[in-house]
PDB file of N, CA and C in Angstrom:
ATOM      1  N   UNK A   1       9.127  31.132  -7.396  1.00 65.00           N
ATOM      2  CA  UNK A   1       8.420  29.952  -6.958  1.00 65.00           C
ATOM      3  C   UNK A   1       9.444  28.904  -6.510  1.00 65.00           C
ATOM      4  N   UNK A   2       9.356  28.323  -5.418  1.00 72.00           N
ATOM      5  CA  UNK A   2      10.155  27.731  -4.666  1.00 72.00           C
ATOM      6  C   UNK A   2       9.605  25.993  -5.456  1.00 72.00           C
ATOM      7  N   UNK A   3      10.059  24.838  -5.496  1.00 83.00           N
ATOM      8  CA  UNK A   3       9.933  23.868  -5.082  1.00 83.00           C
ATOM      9  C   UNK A   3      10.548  22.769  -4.270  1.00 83.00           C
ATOM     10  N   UNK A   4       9.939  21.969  -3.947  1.00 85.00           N
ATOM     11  CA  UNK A   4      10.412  21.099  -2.667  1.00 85.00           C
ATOM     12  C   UNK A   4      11.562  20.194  -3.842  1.00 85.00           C
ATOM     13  N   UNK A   5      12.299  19.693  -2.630  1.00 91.00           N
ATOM     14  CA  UNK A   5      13.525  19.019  -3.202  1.00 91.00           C
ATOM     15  C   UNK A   5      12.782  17.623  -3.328  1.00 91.00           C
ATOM     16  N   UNK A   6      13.390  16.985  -4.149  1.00 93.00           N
ATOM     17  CA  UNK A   6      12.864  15.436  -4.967  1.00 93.00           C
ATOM     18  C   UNK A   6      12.815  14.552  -3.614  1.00 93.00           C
ATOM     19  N   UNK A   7      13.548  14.378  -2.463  1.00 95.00           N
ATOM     20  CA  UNK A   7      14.188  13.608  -1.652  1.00 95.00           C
ATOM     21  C   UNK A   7      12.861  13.810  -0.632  1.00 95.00           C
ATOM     22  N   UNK A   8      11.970  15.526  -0.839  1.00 94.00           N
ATOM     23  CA  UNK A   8      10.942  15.445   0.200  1.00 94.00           C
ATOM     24  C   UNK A   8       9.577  14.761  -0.505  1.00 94.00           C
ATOM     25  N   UNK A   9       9.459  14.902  -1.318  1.00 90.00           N
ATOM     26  CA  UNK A   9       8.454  14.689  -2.553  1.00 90.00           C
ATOM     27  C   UNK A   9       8.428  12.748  -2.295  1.00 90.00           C
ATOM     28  N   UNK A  10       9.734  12.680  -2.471  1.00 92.00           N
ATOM     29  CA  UNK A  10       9.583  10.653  -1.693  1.00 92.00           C
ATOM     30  C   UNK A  10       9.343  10.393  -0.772  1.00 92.00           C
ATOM     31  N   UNK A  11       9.955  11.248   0.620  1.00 93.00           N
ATOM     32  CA  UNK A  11       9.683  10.980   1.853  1.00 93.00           C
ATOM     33  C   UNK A  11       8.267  11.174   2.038  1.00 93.00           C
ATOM     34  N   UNK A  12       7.556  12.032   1.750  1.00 92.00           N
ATOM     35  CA  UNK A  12       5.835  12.144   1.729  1.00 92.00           C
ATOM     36  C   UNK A  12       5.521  10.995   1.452  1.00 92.00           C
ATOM     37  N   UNK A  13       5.487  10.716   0.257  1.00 93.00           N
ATOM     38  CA  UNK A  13       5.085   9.605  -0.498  1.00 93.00           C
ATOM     39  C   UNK A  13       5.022   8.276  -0.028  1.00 93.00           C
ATOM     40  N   UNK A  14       6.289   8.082   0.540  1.00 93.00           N
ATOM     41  CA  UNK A  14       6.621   7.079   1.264  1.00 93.00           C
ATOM     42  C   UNK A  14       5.853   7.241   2.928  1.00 93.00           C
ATOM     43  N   UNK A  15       6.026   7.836   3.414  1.00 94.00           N
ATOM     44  CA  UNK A  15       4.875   8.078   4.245  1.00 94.00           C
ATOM     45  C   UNK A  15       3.660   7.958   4.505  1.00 94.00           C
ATOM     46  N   UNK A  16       2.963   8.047   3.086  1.00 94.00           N
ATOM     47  CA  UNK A  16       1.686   7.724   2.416  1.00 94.00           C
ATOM     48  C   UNK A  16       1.222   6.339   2.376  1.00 94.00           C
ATOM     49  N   UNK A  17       2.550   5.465   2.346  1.00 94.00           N
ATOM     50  CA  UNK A  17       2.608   4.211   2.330  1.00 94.00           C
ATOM     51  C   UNK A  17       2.697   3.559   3.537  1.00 94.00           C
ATOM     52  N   UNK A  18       2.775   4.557   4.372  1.00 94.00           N
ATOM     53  CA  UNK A  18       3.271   4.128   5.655  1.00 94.00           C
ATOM     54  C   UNK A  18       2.008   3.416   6.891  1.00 94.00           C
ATOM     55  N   UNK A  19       0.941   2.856   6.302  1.00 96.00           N
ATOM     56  CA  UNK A  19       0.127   2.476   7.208  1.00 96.00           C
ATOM     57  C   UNK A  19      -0.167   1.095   6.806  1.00 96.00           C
ATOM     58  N   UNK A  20      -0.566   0.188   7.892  1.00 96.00           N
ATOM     59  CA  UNK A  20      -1.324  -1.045   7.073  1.00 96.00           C
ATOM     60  C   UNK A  20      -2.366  -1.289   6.553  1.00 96.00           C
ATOM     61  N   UNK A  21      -3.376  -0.634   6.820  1.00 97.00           N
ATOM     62  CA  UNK A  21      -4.406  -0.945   6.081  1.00 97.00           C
ATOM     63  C   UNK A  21      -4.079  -0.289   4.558  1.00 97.00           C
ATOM     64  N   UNK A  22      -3.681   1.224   4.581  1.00 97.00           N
ATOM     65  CA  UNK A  22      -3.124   1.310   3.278  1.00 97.00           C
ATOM     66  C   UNK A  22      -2.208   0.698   2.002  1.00 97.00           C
ATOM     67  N   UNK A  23      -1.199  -0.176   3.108  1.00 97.00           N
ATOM     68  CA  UNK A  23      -0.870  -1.537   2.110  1.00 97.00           C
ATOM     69  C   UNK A  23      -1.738  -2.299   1.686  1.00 97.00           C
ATOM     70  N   UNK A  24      -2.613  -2.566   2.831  1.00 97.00           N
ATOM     71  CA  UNK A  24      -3.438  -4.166   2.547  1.00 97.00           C
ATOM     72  C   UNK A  24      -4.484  -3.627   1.140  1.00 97.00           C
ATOM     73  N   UNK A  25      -5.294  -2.677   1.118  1.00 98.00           N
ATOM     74  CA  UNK A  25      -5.707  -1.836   0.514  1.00 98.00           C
ATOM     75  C   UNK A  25      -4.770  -2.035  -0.909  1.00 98.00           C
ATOM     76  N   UNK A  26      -3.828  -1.580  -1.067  1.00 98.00           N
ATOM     77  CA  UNK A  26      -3.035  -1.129  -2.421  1.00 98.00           C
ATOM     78  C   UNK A  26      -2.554  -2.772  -2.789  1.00 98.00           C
ATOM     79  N   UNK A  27      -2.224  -3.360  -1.964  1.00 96.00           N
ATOM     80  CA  UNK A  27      -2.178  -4.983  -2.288  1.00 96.00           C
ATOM     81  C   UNK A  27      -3.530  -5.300  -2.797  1.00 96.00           C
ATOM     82  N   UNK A  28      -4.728  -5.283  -2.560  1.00 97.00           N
ATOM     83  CA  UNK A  28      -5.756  -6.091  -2.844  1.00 97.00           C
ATOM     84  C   UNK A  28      -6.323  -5.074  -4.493  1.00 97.00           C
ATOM     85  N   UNK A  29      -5.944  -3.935  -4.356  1.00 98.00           N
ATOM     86  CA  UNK A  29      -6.560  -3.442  -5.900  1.00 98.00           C
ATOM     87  C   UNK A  29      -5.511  -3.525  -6.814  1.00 98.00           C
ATOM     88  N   UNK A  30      -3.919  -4.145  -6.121  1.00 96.00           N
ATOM     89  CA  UNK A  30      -3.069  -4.740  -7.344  1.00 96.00           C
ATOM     90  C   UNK A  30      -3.597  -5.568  -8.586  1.00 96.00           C
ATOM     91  N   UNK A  31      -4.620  -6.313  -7.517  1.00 96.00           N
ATOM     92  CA  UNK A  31      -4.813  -7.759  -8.406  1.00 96.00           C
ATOM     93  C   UNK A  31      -6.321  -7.431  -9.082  1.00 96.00           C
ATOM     94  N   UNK A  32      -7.022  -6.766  -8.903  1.00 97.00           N
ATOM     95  CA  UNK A  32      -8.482  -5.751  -9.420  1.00 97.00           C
ATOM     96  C   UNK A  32      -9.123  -4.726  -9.218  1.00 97.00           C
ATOM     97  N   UNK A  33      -9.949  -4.133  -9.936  1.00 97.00           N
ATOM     98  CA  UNK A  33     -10.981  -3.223  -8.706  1.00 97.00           C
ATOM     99  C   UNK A  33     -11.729  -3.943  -7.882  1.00 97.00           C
ATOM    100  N   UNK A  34     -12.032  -3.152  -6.919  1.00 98.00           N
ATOM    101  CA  UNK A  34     -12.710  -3.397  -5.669  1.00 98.00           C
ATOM    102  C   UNK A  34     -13.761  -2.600  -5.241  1.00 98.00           C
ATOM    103  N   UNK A  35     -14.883  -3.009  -4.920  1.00 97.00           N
ATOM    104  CA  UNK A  35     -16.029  -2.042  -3.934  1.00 97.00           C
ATOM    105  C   UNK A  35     -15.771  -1.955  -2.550  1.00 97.00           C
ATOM    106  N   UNK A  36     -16.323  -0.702  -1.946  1.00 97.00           N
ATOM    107  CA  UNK A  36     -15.867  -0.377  -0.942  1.00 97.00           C
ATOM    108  C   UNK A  36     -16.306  -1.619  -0.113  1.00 97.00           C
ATOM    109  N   UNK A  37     -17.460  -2.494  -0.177  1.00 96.00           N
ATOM    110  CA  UNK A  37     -17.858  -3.620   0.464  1.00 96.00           C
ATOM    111  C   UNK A  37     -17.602  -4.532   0.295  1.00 96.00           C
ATOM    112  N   UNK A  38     -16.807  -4.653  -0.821  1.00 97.00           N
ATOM    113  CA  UNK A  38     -15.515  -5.753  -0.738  1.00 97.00           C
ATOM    114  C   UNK A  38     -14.210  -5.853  -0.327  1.00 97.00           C
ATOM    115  N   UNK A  39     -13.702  -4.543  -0.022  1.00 97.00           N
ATOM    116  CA  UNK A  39     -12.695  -4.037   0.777  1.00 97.00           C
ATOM    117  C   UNK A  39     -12.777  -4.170   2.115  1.00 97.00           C
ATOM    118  N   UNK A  40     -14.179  -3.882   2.706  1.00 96.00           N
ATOM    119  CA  UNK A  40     -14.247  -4.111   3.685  1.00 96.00           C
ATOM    120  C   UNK A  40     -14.600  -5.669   4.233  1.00 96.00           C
ATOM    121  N   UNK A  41     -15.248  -6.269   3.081  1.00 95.00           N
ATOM    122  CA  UNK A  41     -14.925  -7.877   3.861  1.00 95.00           C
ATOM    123  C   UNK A  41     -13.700  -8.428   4.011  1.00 95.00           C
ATOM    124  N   UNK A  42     -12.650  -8.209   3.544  1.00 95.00           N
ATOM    125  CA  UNK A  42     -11.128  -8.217   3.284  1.00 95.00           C
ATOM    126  C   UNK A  42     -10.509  -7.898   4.322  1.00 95.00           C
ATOM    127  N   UNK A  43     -10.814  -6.534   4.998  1.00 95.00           N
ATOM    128  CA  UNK A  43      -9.922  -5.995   5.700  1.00 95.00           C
ATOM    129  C   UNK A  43     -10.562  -5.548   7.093  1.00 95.00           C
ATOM    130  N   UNK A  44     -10.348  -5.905   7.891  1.00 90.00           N
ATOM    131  CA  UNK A  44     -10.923  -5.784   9.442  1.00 90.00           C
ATOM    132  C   UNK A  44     -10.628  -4.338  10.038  1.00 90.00           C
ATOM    133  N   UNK A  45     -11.498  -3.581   9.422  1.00 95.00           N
ATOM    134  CA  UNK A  45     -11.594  -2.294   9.906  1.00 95.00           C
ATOM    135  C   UNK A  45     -12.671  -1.668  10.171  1.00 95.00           C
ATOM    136  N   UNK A  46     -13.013  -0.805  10.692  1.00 96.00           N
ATOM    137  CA  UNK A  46     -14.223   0.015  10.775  1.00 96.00           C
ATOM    138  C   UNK A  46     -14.475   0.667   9.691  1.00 96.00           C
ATOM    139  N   UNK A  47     -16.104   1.244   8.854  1.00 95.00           N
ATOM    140  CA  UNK A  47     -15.902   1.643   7.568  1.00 95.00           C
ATOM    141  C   UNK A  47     -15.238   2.809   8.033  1.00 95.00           C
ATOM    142  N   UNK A  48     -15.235   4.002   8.891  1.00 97.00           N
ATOM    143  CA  UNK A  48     -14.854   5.109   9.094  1.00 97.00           C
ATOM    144  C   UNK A  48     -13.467   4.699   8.920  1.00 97.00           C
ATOM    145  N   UNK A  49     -12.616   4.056   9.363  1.00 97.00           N
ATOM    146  CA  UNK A  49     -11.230   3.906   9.347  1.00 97.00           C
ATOM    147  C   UNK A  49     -10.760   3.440   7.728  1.00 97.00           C
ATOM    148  N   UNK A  50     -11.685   2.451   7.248  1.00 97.00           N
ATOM    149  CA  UNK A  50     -11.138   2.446   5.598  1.00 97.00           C
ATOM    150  C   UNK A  50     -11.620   3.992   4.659  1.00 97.00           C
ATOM    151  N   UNK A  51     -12.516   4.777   5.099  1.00 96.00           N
ATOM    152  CA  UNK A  51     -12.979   5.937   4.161  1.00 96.00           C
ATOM    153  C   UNK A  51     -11.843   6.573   4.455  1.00 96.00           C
ATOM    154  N   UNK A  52     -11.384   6.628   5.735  1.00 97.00           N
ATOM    155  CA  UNK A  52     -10.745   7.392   6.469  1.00 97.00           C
ATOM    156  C   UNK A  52      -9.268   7.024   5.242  1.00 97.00           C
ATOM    157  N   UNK A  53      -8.519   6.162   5.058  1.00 98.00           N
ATOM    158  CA  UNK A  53      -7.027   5.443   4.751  1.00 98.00           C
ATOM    159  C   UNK A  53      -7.188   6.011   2.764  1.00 98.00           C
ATOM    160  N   UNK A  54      -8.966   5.353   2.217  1.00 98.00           N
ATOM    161  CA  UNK A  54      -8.910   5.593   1.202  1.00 98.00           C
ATOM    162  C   UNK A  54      -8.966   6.778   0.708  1.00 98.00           C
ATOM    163  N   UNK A  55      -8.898   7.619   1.582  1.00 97.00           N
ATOM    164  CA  UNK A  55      -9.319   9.246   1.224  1.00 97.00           C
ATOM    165  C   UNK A  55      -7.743   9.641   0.848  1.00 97.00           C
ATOM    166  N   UNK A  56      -6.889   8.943   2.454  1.00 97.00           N
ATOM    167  CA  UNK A  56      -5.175   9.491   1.736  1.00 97.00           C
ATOM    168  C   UNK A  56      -4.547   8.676   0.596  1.00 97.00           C
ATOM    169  N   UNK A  57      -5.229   7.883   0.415  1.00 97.00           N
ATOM    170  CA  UNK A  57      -4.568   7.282  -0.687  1.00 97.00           C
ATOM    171  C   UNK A  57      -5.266   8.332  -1.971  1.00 97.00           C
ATOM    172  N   UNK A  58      -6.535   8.201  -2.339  1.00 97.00           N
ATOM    173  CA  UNK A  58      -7.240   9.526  -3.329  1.00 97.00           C
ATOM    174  C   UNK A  58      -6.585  10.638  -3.485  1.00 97.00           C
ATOM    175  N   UNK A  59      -5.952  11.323  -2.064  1.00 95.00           N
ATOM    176  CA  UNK A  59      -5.671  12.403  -2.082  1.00 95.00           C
ATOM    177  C   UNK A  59      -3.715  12.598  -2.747  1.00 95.00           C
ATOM    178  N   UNK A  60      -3.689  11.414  -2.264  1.00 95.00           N
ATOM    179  CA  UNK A  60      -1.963  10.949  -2.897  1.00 95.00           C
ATOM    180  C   UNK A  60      -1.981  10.763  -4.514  1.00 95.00           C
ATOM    181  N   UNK A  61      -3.205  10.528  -5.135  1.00 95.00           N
ATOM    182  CA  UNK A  61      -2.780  10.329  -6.189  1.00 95.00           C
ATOM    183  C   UNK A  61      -2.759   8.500  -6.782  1.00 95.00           C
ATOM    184  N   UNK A  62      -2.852   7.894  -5.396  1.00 97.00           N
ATOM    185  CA  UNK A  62      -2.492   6.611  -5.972  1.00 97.00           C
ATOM    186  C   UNK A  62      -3.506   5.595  -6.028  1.00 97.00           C
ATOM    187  N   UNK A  63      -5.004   6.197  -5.851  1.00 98.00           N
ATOM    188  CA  UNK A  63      -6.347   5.334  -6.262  1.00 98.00           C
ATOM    189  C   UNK A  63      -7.246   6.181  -6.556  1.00 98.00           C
ATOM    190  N   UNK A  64      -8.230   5.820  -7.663  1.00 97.00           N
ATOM    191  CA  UNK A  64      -9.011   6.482  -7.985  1.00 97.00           C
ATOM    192  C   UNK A  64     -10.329   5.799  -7.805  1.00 97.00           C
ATOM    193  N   UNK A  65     -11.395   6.222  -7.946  1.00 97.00           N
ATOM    194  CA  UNK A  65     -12.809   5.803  -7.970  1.00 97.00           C
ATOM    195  C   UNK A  65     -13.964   5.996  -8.845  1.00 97.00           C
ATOM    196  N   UNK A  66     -15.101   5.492  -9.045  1.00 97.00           N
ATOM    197  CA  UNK A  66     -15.960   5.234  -9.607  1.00 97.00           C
ATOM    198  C   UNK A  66     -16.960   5.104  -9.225  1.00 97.00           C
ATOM    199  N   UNK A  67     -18.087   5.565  -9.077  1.00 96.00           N
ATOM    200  CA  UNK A  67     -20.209   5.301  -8.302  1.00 96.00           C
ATOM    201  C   UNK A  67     -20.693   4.060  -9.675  1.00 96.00           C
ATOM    202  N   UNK A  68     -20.564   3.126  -9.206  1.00 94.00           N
ATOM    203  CA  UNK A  68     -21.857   2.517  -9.484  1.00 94.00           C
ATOM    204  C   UNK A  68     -22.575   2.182  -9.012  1.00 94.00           C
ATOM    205  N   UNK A  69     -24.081   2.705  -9.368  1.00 95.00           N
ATOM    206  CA  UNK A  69     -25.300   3.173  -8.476  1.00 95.00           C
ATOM    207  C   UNK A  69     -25.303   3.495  -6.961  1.00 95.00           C
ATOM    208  N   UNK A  70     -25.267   3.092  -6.241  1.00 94.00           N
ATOM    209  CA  UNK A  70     -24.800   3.529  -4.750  1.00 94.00           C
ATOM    210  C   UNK A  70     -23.407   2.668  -4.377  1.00 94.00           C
ATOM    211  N   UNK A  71     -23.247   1.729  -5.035  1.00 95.00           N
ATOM    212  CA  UNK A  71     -21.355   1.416  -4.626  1.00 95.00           C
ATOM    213  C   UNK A  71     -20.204   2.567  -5.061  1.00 95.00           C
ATOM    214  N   UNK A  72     -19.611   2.116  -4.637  1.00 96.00           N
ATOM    215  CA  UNK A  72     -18.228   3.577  -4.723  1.00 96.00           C
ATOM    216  C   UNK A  72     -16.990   2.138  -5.149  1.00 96.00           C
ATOM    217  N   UNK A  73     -16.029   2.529  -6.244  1.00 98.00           N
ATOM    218  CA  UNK A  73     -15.476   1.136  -7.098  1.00 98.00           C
ATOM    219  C   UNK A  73     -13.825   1.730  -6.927  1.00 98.00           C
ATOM    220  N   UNK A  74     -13.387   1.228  -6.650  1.00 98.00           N
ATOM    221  CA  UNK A  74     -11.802   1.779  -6.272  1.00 98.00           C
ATOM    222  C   UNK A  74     -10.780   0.821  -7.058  1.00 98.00           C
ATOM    223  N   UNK A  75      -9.448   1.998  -7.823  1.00 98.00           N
ATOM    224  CA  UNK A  75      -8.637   1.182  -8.250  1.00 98.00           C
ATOM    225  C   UNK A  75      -7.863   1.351  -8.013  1.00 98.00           C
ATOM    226  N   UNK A  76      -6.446   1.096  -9.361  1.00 98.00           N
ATOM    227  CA  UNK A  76      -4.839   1.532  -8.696  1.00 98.00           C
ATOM    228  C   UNK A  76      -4.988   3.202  -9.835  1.00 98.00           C
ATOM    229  N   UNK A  77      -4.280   4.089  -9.707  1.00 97.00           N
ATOM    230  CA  UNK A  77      -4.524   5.098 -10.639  1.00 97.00           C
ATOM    231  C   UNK A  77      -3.050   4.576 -11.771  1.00 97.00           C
ATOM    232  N   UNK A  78      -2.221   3.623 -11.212  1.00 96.00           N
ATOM    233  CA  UNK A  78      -0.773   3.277 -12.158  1.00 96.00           C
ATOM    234  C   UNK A  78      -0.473   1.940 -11.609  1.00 96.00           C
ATOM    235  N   UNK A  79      -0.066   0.993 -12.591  1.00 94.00           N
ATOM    236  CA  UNK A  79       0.276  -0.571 -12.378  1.00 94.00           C
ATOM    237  C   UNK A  79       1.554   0.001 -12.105  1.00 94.00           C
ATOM    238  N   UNK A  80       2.255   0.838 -11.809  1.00 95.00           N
ATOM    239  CA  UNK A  80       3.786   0.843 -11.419  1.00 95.00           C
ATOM    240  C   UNK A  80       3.705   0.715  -9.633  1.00 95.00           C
ATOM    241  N   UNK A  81       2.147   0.959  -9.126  1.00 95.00           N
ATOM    242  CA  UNK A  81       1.920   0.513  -7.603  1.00 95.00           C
ATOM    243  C   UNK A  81       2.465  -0.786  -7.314  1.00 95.00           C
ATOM    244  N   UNK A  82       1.255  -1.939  -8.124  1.00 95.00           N
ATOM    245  CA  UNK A  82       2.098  -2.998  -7.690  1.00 95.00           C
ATOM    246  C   UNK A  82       2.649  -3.596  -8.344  1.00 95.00           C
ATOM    247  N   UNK A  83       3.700  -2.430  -9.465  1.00 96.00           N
ATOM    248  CA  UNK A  83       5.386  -2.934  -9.273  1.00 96.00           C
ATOM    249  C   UNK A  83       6.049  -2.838  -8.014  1.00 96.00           C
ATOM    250  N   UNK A  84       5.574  -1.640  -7.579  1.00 95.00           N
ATOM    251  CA  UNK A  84       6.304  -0.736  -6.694  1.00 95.00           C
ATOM    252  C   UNK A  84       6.306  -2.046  -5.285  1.00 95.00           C
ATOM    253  N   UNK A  85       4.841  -2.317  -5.371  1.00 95.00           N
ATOM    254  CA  UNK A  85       4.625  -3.689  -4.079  1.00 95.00           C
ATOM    255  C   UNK A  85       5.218  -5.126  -3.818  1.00 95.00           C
ATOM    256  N   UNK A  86       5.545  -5.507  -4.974  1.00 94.00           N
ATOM    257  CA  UNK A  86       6.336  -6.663  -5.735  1.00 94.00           C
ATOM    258  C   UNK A  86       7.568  -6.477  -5.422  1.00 94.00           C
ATOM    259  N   UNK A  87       8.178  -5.238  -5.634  1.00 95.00           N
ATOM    260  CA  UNK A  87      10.125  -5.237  -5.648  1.00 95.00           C
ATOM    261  C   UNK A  87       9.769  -4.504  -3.373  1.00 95.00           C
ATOM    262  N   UNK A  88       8.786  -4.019  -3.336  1.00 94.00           N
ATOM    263  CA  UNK A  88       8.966  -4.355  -1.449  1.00 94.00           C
ATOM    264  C   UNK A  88       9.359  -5.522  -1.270  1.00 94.00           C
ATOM    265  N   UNK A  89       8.123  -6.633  -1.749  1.00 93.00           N
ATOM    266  CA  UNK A  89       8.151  -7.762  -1.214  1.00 93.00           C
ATOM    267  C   UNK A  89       9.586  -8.767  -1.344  1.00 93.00           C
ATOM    268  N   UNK A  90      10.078  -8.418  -2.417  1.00 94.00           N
ATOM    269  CA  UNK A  90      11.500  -8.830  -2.930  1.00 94.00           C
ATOM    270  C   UNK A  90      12.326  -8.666  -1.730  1.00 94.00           C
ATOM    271  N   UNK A  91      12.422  -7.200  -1.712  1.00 94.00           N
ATOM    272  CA  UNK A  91      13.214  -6.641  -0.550  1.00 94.00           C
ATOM    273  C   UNK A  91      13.291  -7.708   0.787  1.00 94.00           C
ATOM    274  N   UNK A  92      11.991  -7.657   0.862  1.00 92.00           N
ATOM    275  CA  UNK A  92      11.777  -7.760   2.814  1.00 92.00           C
ATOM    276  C   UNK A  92      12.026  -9.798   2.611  1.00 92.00           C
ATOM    277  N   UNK A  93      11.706 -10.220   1.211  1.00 92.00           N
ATOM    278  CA  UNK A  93      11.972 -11.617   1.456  1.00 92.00           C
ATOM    279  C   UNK A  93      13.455 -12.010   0.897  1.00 92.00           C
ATOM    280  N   UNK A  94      14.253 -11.169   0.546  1.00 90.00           N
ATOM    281  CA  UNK A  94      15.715 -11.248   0.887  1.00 90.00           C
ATOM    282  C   UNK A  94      16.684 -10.822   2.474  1.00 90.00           C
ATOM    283  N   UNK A  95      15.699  -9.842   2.571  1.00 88.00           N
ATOM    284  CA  UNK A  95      16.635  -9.251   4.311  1.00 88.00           C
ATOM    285  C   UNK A  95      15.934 -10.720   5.564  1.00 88.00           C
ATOM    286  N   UNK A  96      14.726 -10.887   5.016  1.00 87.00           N
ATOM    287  CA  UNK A  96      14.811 -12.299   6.135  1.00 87.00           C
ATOM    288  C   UNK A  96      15.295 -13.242   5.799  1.00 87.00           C
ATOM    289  N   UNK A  97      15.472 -13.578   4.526  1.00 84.00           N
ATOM    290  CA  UNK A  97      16.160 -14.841   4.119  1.00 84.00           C
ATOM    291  C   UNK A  97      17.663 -14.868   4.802  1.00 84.00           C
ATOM    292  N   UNK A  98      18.004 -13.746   4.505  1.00 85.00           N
ATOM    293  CA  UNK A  98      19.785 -13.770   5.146  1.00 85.00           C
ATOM    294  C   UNK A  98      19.390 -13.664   6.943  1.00 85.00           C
ATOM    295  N   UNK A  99      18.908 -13.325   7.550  1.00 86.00           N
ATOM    296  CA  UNK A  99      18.018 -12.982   8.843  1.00 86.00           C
ATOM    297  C   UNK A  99      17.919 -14.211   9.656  1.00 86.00           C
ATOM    298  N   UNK A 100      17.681 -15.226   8.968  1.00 86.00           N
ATOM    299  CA  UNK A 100      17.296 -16.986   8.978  1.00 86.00           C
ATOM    300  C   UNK A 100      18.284 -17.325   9.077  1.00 86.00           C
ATOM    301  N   UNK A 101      19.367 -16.978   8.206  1.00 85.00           N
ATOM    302  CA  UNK A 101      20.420 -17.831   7.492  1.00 85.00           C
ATOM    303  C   UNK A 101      21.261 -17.431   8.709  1.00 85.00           C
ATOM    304  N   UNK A 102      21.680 -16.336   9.092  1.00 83.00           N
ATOM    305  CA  UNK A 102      22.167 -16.072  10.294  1.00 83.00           C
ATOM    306  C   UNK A 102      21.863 -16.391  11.569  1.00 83.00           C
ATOM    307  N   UNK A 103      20.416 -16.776  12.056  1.00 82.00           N
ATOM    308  CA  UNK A 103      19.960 -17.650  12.596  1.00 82.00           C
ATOM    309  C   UNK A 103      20.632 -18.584  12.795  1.00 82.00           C
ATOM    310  N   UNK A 104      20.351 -19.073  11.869  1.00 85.00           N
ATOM    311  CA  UNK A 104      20.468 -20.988  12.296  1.00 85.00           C
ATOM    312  C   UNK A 104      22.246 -21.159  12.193  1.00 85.00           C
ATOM    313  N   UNK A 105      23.186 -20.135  11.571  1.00 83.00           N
ATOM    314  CA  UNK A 105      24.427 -20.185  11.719  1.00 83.00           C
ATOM    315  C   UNK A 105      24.665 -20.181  13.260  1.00 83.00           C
ATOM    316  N   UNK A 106      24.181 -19.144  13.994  1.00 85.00           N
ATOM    317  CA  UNK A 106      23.948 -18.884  15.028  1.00 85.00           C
ATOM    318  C   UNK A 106      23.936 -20.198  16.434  1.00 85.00           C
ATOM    319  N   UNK A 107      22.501 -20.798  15.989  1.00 88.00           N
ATOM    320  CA  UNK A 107      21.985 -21.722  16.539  1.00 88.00           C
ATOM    321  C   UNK A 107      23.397 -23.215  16.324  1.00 88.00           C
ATOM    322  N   UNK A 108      24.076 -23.076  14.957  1.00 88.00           N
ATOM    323  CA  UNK A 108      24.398 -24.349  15.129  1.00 88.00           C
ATOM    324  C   UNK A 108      26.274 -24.017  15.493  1.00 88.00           C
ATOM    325  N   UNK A 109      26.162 -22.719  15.933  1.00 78.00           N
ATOM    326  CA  UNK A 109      27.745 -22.570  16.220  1.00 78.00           C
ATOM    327  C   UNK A 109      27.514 -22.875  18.001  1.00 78.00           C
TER     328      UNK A 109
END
């Protein structure tokens, strides 16, 4: 039995992550669960295109769901998501901070 090397197992994964509505999505059930009709007042998509995003996220492993009575209730399946969303945001608001900073060095040389 063969398995995939650790390095492909992230790159998937990370891939998985790789859309926006699937962020906006994994951002908004950071902070609770959500119904699919509250997801969709949130997020400017067609429902086919959010069933469509929440299915790869289900299928990834990284939201799960719930029927109450005809709503469908979506969560995170691990709070290490939005750890995982938190140390992005870290990231991307340090590489512009220096981004700026070089900027305006820029601008005032």
């Amino acid at each position: 039995m063969t398995h995939r090397p650790l390095y492909q197992a992230k790159a998937e994964f990370f891939k998985t992550l790789g859309h926006p509505v699937r962020i906006r999505v994994l951002e908004l059930l950071s902070e609770r669960e959500h119904a699919v009709s509250e997801l969709l007042g949130e997020i400017e998509v067609e429902p086919a295109n959010l069933s469509q995003q929440l299915a790869v996220l289900r299928k990834a492993g990284l939201v799960g769901n719930r029927k109450e009575g005809s709503a469908v209730h979506y969560s995170l399946t691990s709070t290490r998501v939005a750890e995982l969303l938190g140390v992005a945001r870290a990231i991307l608001t340090g590489v512009l901070s220096e981004q700026i900073e070089l900027l305006e060095d820029l601008r005032s040389s």
